[in-house]
PDB file of C-alpha atoms in Angstrom:
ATOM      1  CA  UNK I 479       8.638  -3.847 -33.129  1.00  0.00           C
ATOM      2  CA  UNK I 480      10.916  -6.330 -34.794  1.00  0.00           C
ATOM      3  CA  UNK I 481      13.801  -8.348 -33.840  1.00  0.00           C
ATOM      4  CA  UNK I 482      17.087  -6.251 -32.942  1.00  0.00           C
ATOM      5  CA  UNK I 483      20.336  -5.921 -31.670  1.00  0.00           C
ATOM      6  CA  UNK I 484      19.985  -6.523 -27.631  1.00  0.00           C
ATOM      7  CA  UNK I 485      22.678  -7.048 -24.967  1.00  0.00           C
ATOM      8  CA  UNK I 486      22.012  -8.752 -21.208  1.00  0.00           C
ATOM      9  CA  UNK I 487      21.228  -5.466 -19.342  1.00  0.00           C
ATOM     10  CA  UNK I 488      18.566  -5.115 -21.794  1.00  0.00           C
ATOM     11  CA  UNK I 489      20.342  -2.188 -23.991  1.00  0.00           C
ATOM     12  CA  UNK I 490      18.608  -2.751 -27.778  1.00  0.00           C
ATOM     13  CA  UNK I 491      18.872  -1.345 -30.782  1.00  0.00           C
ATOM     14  CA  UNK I 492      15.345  -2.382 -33.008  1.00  0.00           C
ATOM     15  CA  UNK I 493      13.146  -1.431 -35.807  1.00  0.00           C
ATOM     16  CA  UNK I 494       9.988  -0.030 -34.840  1.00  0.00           C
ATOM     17  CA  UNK I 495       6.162  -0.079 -36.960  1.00  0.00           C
ATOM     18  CA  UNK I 496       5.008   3.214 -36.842  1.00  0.00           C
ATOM     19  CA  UNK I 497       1.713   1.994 -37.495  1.00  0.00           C
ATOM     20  CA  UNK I 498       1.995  -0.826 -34.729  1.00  0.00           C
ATOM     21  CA  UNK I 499       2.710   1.524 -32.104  1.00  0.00           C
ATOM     22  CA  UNK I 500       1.100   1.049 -29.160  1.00  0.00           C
ATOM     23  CA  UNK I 501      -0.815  -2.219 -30.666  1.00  0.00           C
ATOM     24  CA  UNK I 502       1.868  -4.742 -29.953  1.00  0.00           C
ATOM     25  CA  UNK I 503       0.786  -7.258 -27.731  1.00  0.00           C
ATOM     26  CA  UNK I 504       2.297  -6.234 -24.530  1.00  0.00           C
ATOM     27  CA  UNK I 505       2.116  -2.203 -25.241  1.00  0.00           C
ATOM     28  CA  UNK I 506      -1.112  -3.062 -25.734  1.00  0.00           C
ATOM     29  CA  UNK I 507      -1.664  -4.513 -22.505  1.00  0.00           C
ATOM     30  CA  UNK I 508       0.474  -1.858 -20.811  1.00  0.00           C
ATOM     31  CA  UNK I 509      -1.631   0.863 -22.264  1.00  0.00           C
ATOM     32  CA  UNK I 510      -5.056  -1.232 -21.637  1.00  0.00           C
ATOM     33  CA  UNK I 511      -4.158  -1.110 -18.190  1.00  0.00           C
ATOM     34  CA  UNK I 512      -2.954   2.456 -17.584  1.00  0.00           C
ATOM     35  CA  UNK I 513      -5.752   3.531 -19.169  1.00  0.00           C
ATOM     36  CA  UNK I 514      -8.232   1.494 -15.941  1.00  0.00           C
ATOM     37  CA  UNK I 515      -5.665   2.881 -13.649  1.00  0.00           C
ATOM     38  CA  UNK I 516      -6.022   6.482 -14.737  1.00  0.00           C
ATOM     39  CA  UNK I 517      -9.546   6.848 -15.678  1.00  0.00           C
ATOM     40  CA  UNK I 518     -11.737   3.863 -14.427  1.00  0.00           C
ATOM     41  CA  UNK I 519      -9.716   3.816 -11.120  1.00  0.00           C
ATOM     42  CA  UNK I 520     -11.133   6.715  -8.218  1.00  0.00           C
ATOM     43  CA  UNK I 521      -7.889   7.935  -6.319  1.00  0.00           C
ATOM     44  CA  UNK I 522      -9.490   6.761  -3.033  1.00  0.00           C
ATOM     45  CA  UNK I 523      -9.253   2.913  -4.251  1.00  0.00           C
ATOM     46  CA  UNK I 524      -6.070   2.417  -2.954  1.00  0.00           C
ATOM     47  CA  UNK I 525      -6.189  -1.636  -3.184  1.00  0.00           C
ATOM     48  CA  UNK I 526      -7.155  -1.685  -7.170  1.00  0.00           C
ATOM     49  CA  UNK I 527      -4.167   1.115  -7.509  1.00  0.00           C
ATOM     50  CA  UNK I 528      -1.651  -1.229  -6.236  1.00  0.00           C
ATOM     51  CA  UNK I 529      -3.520  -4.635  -7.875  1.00  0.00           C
ATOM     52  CA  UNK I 530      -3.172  -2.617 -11.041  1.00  0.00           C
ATOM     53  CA  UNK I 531       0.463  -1.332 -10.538  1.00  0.00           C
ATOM     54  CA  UNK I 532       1.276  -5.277  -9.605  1.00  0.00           C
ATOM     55  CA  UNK I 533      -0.301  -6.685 -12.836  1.00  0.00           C
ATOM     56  CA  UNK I 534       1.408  -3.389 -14.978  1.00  0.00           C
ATOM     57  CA  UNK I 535       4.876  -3.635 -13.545  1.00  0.00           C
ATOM     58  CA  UNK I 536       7.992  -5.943 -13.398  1.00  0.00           C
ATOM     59  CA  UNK I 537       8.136  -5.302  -9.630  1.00  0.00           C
ATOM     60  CA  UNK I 538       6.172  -3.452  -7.227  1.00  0.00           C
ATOM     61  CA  UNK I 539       7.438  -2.803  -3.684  1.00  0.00           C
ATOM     62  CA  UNK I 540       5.892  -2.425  -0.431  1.00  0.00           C
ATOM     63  CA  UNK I 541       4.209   1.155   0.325  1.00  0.00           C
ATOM     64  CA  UNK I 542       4.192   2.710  -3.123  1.00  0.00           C
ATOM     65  CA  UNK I 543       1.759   5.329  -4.342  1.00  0.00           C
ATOM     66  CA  UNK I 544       2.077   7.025  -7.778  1.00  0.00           C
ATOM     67  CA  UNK I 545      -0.583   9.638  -8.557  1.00  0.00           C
ATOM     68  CA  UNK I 546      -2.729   9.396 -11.559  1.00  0.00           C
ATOM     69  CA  UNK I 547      -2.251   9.826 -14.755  1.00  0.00           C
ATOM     70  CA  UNK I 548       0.790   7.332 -15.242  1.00  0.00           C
ATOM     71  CA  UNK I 549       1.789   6.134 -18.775  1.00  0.00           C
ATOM     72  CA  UNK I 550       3.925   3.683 -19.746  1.00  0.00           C
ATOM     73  CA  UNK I 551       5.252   1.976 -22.562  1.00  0.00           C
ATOM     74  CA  UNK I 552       5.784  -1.769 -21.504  1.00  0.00           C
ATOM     75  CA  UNK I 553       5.531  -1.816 -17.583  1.00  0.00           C
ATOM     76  CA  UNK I 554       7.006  -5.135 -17.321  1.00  0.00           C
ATOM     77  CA  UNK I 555      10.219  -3.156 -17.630  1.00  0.00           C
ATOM     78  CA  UNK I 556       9.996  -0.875 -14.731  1.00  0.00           C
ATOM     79  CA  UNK I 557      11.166  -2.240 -11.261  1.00  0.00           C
ATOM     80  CA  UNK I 558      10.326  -0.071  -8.157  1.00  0.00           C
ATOM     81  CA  UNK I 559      11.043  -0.386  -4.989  1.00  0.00           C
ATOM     82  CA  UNK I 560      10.120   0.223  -1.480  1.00  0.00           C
ATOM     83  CA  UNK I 561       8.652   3.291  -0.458  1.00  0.00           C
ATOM     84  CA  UNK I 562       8.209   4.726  -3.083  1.00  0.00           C
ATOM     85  CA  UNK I 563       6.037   8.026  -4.262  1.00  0.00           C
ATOM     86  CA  UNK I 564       5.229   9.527  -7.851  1.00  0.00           C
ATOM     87  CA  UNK I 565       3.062  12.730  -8.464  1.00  0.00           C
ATOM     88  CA  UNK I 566       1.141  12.880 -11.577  1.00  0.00           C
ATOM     89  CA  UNK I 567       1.639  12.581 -15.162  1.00  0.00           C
ATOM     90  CA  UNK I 568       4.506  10.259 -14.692  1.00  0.00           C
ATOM     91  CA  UNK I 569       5.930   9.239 -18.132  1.00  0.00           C
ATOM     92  CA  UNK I 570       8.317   5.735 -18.307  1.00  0.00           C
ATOM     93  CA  UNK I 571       9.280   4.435 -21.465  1.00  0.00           C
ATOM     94  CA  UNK I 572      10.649   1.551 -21.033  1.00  0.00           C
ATOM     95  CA  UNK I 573      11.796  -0.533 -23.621  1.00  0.00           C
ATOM     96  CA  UNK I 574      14.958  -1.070 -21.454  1.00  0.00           C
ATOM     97  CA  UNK I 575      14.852  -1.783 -17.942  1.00  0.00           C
ATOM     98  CA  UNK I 576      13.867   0.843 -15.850  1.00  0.00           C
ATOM     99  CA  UNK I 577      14.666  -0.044 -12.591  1.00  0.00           C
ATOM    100  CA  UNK I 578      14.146   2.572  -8.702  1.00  0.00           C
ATOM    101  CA  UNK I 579      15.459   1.861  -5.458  1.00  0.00           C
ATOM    102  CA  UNK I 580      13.422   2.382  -2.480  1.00  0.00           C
ATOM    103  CA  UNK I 581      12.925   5.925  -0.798  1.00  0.00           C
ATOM    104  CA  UNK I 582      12.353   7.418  -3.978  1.00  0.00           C
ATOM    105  CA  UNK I 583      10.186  10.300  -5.001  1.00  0.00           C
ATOM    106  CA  UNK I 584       9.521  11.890  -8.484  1.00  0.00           C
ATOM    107  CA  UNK I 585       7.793  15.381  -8.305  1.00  0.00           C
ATOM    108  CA  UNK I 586       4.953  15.936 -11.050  1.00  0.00           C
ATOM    109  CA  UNK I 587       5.686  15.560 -14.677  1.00  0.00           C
ATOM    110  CA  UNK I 588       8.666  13.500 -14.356  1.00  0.00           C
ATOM    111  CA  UNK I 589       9.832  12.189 -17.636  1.00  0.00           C
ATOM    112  CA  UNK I 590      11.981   8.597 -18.094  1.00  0.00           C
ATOM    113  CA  UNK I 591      13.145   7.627 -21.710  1.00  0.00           C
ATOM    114  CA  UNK I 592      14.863   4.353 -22.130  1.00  0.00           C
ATOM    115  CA  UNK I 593      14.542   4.862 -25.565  1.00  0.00           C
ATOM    116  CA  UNK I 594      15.795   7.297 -28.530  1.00  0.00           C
ATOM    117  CA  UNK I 595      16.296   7.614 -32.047  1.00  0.00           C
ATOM    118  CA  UNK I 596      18.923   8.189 -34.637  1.00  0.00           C
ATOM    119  CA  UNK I 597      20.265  11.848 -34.959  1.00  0.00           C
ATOM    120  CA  UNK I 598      20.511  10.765 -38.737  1.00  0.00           C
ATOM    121  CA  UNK I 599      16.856  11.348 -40.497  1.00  0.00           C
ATOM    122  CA  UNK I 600      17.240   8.185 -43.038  1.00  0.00           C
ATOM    123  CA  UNK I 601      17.885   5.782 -40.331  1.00  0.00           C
ATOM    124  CA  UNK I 602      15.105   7.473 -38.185  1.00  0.00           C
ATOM    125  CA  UNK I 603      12.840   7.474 -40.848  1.00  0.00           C
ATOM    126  CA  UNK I 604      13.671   3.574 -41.232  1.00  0.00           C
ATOM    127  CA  UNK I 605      11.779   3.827 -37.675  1.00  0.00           C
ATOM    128  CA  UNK I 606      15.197   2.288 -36.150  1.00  0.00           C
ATOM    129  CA  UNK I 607      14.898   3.458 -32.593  1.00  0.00           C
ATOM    130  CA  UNK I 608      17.874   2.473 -29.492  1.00  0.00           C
ATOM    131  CA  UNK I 609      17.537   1.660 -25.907  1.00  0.00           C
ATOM    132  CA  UNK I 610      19.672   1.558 -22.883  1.00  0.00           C
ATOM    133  CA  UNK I 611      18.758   0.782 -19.236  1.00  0.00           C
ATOM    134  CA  UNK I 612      18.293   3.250 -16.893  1.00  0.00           C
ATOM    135  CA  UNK I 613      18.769   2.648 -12.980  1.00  0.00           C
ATOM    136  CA  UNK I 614      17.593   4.869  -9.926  1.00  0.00           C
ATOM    137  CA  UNK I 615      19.205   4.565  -6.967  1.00  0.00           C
ATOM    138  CA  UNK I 616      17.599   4.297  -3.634  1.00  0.00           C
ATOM    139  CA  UNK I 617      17.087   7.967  -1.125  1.00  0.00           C
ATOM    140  CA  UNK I 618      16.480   9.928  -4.506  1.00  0.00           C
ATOM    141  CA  UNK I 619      14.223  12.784  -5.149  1.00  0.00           C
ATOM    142  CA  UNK I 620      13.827  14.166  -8.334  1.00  0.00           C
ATOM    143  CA  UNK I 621      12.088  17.389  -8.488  1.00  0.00           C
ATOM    144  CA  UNK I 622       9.197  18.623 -10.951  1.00  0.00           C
ATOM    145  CA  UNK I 623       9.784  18.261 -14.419  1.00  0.00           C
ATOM    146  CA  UNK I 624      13.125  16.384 -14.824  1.00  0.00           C
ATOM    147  CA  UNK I 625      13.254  13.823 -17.762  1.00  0.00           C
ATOM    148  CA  UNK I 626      15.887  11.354 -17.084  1.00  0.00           C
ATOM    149  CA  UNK I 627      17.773   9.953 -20.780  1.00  0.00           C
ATOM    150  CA  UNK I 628      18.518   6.582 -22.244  1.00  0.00           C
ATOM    151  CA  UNK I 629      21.483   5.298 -20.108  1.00  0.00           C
ATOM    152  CA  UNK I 630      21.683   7.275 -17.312  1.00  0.00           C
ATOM    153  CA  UNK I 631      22.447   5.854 -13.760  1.00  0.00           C
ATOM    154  CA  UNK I 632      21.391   8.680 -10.423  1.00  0.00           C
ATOM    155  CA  UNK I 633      23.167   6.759  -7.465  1.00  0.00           C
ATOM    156  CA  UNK I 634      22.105   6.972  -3.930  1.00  0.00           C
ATOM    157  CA  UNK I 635      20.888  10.019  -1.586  1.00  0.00           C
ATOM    158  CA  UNK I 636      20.665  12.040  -5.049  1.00  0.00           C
ATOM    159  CA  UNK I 637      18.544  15.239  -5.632  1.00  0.00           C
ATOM    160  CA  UNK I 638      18.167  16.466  -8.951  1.00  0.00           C
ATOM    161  CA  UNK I 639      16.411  19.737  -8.982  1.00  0.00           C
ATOM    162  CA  UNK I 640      12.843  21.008 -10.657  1.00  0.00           C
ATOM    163  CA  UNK I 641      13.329  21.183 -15.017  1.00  0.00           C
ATOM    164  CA  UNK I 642      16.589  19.426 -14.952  1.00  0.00           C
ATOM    165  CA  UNK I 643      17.675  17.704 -18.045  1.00  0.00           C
ATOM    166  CA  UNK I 644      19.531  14.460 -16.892  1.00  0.00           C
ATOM    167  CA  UNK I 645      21.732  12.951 -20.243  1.00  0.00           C
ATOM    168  CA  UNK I 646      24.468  11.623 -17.998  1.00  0.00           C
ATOM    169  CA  UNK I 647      25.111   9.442 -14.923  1.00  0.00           C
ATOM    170  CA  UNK I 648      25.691  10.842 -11.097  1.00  0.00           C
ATOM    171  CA  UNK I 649      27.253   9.742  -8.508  1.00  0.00           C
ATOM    172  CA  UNK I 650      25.928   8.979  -4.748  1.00  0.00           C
ATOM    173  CA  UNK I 651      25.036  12.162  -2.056  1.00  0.00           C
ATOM    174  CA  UNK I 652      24.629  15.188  -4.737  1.00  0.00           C
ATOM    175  CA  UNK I 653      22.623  18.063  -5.930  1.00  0.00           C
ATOM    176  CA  UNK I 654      22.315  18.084  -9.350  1.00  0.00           C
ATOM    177  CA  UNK I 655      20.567  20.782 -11.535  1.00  0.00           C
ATOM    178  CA  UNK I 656      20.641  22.555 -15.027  1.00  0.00           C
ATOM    179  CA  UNK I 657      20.169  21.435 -18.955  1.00  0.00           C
ATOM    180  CA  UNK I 658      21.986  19.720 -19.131  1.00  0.00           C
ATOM    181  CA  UNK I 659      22.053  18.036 -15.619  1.00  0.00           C
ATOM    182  CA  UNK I 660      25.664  18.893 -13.311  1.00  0.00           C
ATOM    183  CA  UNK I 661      26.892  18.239 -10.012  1.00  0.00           C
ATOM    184  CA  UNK I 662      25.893  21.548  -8.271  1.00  0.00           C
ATOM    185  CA  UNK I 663      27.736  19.963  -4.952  1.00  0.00           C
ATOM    186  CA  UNK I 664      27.867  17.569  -2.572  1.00  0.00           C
ATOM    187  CA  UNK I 665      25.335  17.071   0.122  1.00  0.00           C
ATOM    188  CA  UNK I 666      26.478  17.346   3.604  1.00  0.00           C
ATOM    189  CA  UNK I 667      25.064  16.646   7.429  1.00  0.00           C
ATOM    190  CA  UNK I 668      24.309  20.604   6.752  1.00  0.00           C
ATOM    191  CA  UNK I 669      21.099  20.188   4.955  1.00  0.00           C
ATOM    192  CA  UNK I 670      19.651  19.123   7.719  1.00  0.00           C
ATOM    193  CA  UNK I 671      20.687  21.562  10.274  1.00  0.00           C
ATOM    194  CA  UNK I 672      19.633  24.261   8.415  1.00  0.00           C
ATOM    195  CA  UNK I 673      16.007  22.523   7.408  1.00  0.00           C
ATOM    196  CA  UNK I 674      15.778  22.149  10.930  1.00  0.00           C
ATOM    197  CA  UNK I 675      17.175  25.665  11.765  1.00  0.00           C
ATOM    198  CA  UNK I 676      15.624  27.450   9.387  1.00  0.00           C
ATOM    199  CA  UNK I 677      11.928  26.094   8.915  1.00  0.00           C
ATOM    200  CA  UNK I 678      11.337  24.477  11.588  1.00  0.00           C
ATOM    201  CA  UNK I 679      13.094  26.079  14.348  1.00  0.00           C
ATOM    202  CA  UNK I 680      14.033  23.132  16.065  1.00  0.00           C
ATOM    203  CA  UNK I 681      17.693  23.009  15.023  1.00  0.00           C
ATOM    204  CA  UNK I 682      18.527  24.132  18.378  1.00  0.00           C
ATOM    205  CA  UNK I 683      15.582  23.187  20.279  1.00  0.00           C
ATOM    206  CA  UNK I 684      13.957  26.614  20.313  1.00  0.00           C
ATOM    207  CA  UNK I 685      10.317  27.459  18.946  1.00  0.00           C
ATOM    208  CA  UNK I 686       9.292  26.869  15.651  1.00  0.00           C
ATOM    209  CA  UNK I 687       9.447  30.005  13.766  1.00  0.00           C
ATOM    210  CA  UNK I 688       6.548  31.499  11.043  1.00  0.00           C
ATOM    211  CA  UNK I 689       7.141  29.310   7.749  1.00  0.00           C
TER     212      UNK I 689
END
């Protein structure tokens, strides 16, 4: 990658080496390492997981468990915090910042993209490539699926439901769903009565009923 364009939240706009991808000296090391994590790494070895994820990532906070395979593209971009849970074949490329609050959990096949290209071919072809932070907020679940674009910001207590395309920002305490990504509506004290209610019966302190 050569010298660009950048800003201080860490939006970019740079060449890229097609040839050099992946071979830069920190990819390299990013990939080195996901690559130990994935497939020289049992699942039971918790304490290697999380001295791997602490070497790979810009921050690592307490409790976090993200199922293997992970790949990304830097690592020292990607900023997670407390509590927080990944199923497998979680995807981050971050050549932006990449930053999760804590409480948050990504269903399998999650996609993140920090970075794009041109829509035009010449300047994509030129292998000029853009990149804008994108920030997670903290009590977030993000269902199976989802890939989350360049820019985007999900606030707090956010769901964003299974094969959603996310290419804009939401706001705190919504359902979100669809390709593109909407506001379905607003989450309410509700949601949990009728979890309670209606799976496990305890909404009104009778019996759990047949799930």
């Amino acid at each position: 990658m050569s010298d660009g364009l950048s800003s201080a939240d860490g939006s970019q706009v740079f060449v890229s080496d097609r040839e050099q991808v992946g071979l830069v000296p920190q990819c390299a090391r990013a990939k080195d390492l996901c690559f130990e994590y994935n497939y020289r790494t049992r699942p039971s070895d918790l304490g290697r997981q999380q001295s791997l994820l602490g070497q790979l990532l810009g921050a690592l906070g307490s409790e976090c468990r993200i199922l293997a395979p992970l790949m990304v593209d830097n690592g020292f971009n990607v900023f997670v915090g407390d509590h927080f849970f990944a199923a497998h074949n979680l995807v981050i490329l971050d050549s932006a910042p990449v930053r999760f609050g804590s409480h948050v959990y990504l269903g399998p096949n999650v996609s993140i993209t920090a970075v794009g290209h041109p829509l035009d071919a010449e300047l994509r072809n030129q292998g000029i490539e853009y990149a804008y932070p994108i920030t997670i907020g903290s009590y977030v679940w993000i269902g199976a699926g989802c890939c989350i674009l360049p820019g985007v910001t999900i606030g707090s207590y956010v769901v964003i439901e299974t094969g959603s395309l996310v290419n804009r920002s939401l706001p705190d305490g919504v359902v979100a769903a669809g390709n593109p990504c909407r506001v379905v509506r607003a989450l309410t004290e509700a949601d949990r009565a009728q979890f309670l209610g209606g799976h496990l019966g305890l909404h009104d302190g009778s019996p759990a009923g047949t799930l």
